[in-house]
PDB file of C-alpha atoms in Angstrom:
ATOM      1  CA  UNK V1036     -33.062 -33.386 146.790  1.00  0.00           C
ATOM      2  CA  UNK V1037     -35.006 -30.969 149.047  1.00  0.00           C
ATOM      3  CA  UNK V1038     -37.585 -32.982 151.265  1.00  0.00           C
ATOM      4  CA  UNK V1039     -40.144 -30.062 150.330  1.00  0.00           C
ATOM      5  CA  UNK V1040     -40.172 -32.072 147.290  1.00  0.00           C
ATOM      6  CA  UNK V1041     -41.480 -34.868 148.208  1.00  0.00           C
ATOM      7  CA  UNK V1042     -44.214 -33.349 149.892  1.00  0.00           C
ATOM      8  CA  UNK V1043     -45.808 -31.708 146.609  1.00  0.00           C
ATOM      9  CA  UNK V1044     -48.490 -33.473 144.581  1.00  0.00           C
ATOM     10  CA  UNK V1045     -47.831 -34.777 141.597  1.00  0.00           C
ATOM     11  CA  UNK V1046     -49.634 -33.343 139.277  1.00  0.00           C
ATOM     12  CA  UNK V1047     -49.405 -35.272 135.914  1.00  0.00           C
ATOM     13  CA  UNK V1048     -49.886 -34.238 132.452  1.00  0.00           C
ATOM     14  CA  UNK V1049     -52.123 -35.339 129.883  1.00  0.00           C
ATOM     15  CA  UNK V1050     -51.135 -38.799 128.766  1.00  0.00           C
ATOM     16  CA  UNK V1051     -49.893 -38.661 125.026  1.00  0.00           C
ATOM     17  CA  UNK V1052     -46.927 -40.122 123.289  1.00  0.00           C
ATOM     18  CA  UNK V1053     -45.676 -37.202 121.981  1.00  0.00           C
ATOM     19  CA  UNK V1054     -45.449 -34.106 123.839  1.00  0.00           C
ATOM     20  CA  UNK V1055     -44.529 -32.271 120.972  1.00  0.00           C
ATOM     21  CA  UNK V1056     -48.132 -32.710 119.198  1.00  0.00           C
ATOM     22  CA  UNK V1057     -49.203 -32.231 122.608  1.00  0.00           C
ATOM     23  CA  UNK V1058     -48.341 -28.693 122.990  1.00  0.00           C
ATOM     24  CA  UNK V1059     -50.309 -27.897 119.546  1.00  0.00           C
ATOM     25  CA  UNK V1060     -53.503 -25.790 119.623  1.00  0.00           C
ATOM     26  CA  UNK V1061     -55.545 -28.880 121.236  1.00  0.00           C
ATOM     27  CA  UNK V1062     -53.462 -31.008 123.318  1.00  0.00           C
ATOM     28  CA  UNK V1063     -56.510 -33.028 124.015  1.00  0.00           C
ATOM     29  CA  UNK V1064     -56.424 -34.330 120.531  1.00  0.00           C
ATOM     30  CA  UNK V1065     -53.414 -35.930 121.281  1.00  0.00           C
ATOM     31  CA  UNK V1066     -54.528 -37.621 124.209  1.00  0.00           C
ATOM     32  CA  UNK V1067     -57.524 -39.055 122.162  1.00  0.00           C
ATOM     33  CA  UNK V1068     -54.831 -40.340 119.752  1.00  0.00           C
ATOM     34  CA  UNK V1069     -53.056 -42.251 122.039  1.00  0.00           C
ATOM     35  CA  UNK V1070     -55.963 -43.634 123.723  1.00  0.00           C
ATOM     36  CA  UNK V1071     -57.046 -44.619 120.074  1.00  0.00           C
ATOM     37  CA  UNK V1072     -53.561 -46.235 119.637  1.00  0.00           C
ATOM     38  CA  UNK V1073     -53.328 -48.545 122.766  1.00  0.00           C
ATOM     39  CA  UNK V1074     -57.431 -48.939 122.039  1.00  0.00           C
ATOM     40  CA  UNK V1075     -56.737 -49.892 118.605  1.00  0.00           C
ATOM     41  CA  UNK V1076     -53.784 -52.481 119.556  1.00  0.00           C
ATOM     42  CA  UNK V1077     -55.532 -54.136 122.440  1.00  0.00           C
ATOM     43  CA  UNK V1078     -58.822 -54.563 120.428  1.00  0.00           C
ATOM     44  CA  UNK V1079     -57.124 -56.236 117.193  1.00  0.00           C
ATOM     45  CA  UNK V1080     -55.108 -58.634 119.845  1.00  0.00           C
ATOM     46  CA  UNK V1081     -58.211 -59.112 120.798  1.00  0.00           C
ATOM     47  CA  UNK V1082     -60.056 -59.827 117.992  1.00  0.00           C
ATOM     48  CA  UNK V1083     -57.440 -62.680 117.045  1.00  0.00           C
ATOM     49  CA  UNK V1084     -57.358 -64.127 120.478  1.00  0.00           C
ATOM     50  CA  UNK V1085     -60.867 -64.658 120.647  1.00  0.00           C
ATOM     51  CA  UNK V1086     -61.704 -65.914 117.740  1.00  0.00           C
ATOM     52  CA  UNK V1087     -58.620 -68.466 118.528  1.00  0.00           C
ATOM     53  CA  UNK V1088     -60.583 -69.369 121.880  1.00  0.00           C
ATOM     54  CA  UNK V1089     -63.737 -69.922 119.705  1.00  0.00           C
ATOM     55  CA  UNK V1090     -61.587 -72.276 117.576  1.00  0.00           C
ATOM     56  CA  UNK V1091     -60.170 -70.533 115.033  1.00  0.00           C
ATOM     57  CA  UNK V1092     -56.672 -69.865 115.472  1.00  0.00           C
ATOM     58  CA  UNK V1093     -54.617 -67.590 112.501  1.00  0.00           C
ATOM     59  CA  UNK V1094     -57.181 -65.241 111.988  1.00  0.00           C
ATOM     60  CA  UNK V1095     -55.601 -61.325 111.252  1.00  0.00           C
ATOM     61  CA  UNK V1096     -58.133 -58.753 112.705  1.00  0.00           C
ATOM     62  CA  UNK V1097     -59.044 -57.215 109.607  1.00  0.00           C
ATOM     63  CA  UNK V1098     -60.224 -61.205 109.173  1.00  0.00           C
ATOM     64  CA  UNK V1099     -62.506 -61.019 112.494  1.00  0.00           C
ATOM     65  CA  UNK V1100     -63.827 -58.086 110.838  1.00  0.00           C
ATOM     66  CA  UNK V1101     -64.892 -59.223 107.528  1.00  0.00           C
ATOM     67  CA  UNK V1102     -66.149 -62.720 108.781  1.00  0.00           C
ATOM     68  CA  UNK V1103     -68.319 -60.428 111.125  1.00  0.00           C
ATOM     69  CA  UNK V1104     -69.412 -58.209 108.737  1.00  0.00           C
ATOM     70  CA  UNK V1105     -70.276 -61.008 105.845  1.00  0.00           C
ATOM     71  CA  UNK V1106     -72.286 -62.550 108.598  1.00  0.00           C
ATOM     72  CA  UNK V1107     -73.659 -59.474 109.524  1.00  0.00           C
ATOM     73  CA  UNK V1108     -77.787 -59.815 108.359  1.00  0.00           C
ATOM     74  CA  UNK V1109     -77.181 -62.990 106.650  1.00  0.00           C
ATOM     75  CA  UNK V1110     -77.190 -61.162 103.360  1.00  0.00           C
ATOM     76  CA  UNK V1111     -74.211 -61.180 100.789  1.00  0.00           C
ATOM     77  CA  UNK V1112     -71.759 -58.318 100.849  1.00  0.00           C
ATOM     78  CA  UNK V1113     -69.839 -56.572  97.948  1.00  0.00           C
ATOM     79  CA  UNK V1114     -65.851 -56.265  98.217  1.00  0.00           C
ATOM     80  CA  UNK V1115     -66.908 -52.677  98.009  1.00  0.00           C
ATOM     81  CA  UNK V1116     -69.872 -52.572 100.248  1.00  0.00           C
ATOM     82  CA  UNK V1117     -67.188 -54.552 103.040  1.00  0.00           C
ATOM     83  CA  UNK V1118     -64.900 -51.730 102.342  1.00  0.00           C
ATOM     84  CA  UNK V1119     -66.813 -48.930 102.687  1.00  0.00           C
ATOM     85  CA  UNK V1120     -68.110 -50.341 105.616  1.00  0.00           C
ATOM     86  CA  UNK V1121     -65.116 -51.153 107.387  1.00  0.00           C
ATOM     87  CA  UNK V1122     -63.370 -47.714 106.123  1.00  0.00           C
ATOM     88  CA  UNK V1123     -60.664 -49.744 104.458  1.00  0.00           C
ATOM     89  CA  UNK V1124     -59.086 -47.850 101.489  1.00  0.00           C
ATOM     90  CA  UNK V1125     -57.404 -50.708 100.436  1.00  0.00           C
ATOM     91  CA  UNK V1126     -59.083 -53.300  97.933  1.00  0.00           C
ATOM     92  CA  UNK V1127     -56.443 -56.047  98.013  1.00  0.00           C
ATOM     93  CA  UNK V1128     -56.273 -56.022 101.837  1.00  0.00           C
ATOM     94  CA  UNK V1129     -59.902 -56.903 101.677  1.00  0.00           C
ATOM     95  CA  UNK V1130     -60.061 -59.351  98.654  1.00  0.00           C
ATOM     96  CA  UNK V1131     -57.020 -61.262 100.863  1.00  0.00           C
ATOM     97  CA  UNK V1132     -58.729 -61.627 103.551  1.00  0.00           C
ATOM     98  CA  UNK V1133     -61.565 -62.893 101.860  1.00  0.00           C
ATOM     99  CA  UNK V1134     -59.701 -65.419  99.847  1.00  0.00           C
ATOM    100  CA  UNK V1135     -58.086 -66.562 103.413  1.00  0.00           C
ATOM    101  CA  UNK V1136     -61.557 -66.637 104.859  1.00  0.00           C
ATOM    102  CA  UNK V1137     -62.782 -68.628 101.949  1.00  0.00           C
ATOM    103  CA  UNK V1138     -59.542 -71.212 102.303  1.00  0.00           C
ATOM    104  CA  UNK V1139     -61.076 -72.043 106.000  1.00  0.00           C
ATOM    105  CA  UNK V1140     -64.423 -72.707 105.300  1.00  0.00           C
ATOM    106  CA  UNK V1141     -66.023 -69.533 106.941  1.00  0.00           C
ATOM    107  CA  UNK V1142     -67.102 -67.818 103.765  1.00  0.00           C
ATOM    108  CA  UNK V1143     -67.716 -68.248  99.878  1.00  0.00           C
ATOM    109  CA  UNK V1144     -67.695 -66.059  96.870  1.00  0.00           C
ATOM    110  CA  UNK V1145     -70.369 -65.638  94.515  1.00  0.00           C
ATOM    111  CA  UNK V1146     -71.716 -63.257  91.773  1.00  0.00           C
ATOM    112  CA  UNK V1147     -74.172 -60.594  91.531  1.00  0.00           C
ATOM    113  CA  UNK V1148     -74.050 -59.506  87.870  1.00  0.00           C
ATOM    114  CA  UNK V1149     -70.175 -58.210  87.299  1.00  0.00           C
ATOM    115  CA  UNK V1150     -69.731 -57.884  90.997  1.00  0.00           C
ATOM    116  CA  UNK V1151     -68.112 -60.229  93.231  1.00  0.00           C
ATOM    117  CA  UNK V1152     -70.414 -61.039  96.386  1.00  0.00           C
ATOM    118  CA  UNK V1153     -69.186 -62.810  99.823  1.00  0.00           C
ATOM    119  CA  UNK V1154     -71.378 -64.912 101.722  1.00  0.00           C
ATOM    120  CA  UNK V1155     -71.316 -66.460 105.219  1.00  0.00           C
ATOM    121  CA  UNK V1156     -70.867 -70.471 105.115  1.00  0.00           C
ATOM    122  CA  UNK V1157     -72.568 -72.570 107.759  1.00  0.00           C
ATOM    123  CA  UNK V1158     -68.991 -72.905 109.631  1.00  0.00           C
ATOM    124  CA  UNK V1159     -68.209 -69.064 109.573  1.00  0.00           C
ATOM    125  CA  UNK V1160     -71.446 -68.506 111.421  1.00  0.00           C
ATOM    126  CA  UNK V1161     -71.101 -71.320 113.766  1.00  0.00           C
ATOM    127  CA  UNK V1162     -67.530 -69.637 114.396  1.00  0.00           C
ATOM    128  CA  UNK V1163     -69.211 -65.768 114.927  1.00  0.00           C
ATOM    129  CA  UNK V1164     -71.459 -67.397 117.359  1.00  0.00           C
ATOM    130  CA  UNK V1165     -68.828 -69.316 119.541  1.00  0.00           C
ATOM    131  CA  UNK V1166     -66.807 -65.770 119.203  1.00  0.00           C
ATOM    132  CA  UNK V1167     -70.141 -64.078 120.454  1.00  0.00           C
ATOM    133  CA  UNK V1168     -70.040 -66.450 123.292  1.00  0.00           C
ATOM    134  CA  UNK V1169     -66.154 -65.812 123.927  1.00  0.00           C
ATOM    135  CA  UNK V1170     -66.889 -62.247 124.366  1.00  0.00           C
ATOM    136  CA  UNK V1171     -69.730 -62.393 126.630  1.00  0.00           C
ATOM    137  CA  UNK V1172     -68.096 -64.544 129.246  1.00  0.00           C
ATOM    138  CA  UNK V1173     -64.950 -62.918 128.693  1.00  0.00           C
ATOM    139  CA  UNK V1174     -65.245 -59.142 127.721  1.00  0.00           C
ATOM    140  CA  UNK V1175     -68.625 -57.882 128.594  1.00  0.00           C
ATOM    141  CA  UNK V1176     -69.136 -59.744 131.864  1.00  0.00           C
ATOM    142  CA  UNK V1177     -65.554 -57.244 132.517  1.00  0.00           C
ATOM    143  CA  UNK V1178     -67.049 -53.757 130.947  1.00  0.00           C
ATOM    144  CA  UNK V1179     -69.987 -54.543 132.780  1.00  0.00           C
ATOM    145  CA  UNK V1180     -68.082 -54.720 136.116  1.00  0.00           C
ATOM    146  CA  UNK V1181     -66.666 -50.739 135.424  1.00  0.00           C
ATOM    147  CA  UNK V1182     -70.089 -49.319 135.902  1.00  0.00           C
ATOM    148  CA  UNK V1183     -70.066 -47.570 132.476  1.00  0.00           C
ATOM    149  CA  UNK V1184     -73.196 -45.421 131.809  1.00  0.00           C
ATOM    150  CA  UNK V1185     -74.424 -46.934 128.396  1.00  0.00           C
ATOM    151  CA  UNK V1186     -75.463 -43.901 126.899  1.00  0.00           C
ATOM    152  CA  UNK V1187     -72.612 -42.560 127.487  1.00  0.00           C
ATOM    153  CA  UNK V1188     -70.433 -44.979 125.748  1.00  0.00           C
ATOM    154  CA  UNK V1189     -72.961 -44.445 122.417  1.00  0.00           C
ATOM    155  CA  UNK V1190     -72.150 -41.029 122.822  1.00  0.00           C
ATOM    156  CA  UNK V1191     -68.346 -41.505 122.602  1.00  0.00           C
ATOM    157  CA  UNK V1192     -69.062 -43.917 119.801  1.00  0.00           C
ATOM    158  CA  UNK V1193     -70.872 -41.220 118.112  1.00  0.00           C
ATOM    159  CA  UNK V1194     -67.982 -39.256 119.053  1.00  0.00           C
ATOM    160  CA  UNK V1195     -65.316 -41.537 117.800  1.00  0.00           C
ATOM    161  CA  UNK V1196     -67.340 -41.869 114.161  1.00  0.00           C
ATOM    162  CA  UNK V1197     -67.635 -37.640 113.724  1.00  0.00           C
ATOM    163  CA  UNK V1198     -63.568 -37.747 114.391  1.00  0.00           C
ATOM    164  CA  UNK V1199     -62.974 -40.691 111.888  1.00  0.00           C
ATOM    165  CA  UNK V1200     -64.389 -37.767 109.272  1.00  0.00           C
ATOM    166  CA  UNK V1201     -62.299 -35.294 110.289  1.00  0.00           C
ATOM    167  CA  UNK V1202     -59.357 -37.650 109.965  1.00  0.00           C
ATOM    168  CA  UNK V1203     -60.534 -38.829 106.630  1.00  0.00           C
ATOM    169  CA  UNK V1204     -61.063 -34.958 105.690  1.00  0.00           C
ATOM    170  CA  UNK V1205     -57.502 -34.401 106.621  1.00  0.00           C
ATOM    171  CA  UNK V1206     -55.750 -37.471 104.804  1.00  0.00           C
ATOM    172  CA  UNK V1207     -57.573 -36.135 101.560  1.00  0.00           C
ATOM    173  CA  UNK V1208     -55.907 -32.701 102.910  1.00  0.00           C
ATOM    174  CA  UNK V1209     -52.845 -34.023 103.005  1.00  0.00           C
ATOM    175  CA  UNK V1210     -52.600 -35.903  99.994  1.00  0.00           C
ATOM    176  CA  UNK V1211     -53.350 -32.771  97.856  1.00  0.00           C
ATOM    177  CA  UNK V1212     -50.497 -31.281  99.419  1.00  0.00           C
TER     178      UNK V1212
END
């Protein structure tokens, strides 16, 4: 190895996990995917683990999700409106999780004409506060710390939401193929 080596910079890369959708017209797409993957992964760990810390171990994230969004405004949701919201294509992913989420305590079915409505129970509220808690002590006391402009982040939210389109767009794309 020639010492001159040594001496050069390294100058990495985008970080992606595959350099062959990398080298496509927009390799910064796939760096966006594969900060959405290891985003994605950490925040559904995370989901689970904190709701375990607030006392409710065995929850799937897609469980955190619809115990949040059933206690979301105190109002009853639809299995469709929960879908929609949550930009889950899948029906019977949803209706399990309620029927798990019912089992514990945290929610309750009911009826709104011919559709089936979910409601937040007493104990599933208690739970998304304790979570609440959880999370400020343990995750936004440590985003606060990184100095993050706060605009900013809405803006990459934003961002995020416009992309989610484009991937829905294409999966509609692709399934017409």
């Amino acid at each position: 190895m020639d010492p001159a080596d040594d001496a050069r910079p390294l100058t990495p890369g985008p970080v992606v996990s595959s350099a062959h959708l990398a080298s496509s017209g927009m390799p910064e797409l796939s760096e966006m995917e594969f900060a959405l993957t290891m985003a994605n992964h950490a925040f559904q760990r995370w989901m689970s683990r904190c709701m375990t810390a607030a006392g409710m171990p065995g929850l799937a994230p897609l469980e955190v999700l619809v115990v949040h969004l059933v206690h979301h405004r105190d109002r009853p949701k639809s299995l469709a409106d929960i879908c929609l919201v949550l930009n889950v294509e899948d029906t019977h992913l949803v209706s399990y999780a309620v029927k798990k989420l019912e089992r514990a305590g945290l929610v309750e079915t009911g009826r709104k004409g011919k559709e089936k409505t979910v409601s937040i129970t007493a104990a599933g509220a208690d739970y998304c506060t304790r979570y609440g808690r959880v999370r400020e002590e343990l995750l936004v006391r440590s985003v606060e710390q990184l100095g993050l402009d706060r605009a900013e982040m809405s803006r990459l939210a934003a961002l995020l939401r416009a992309l989610s389109g484009c991937y829905d767009q294409a999966a509609r794309g692709a399934a017409a193929v």
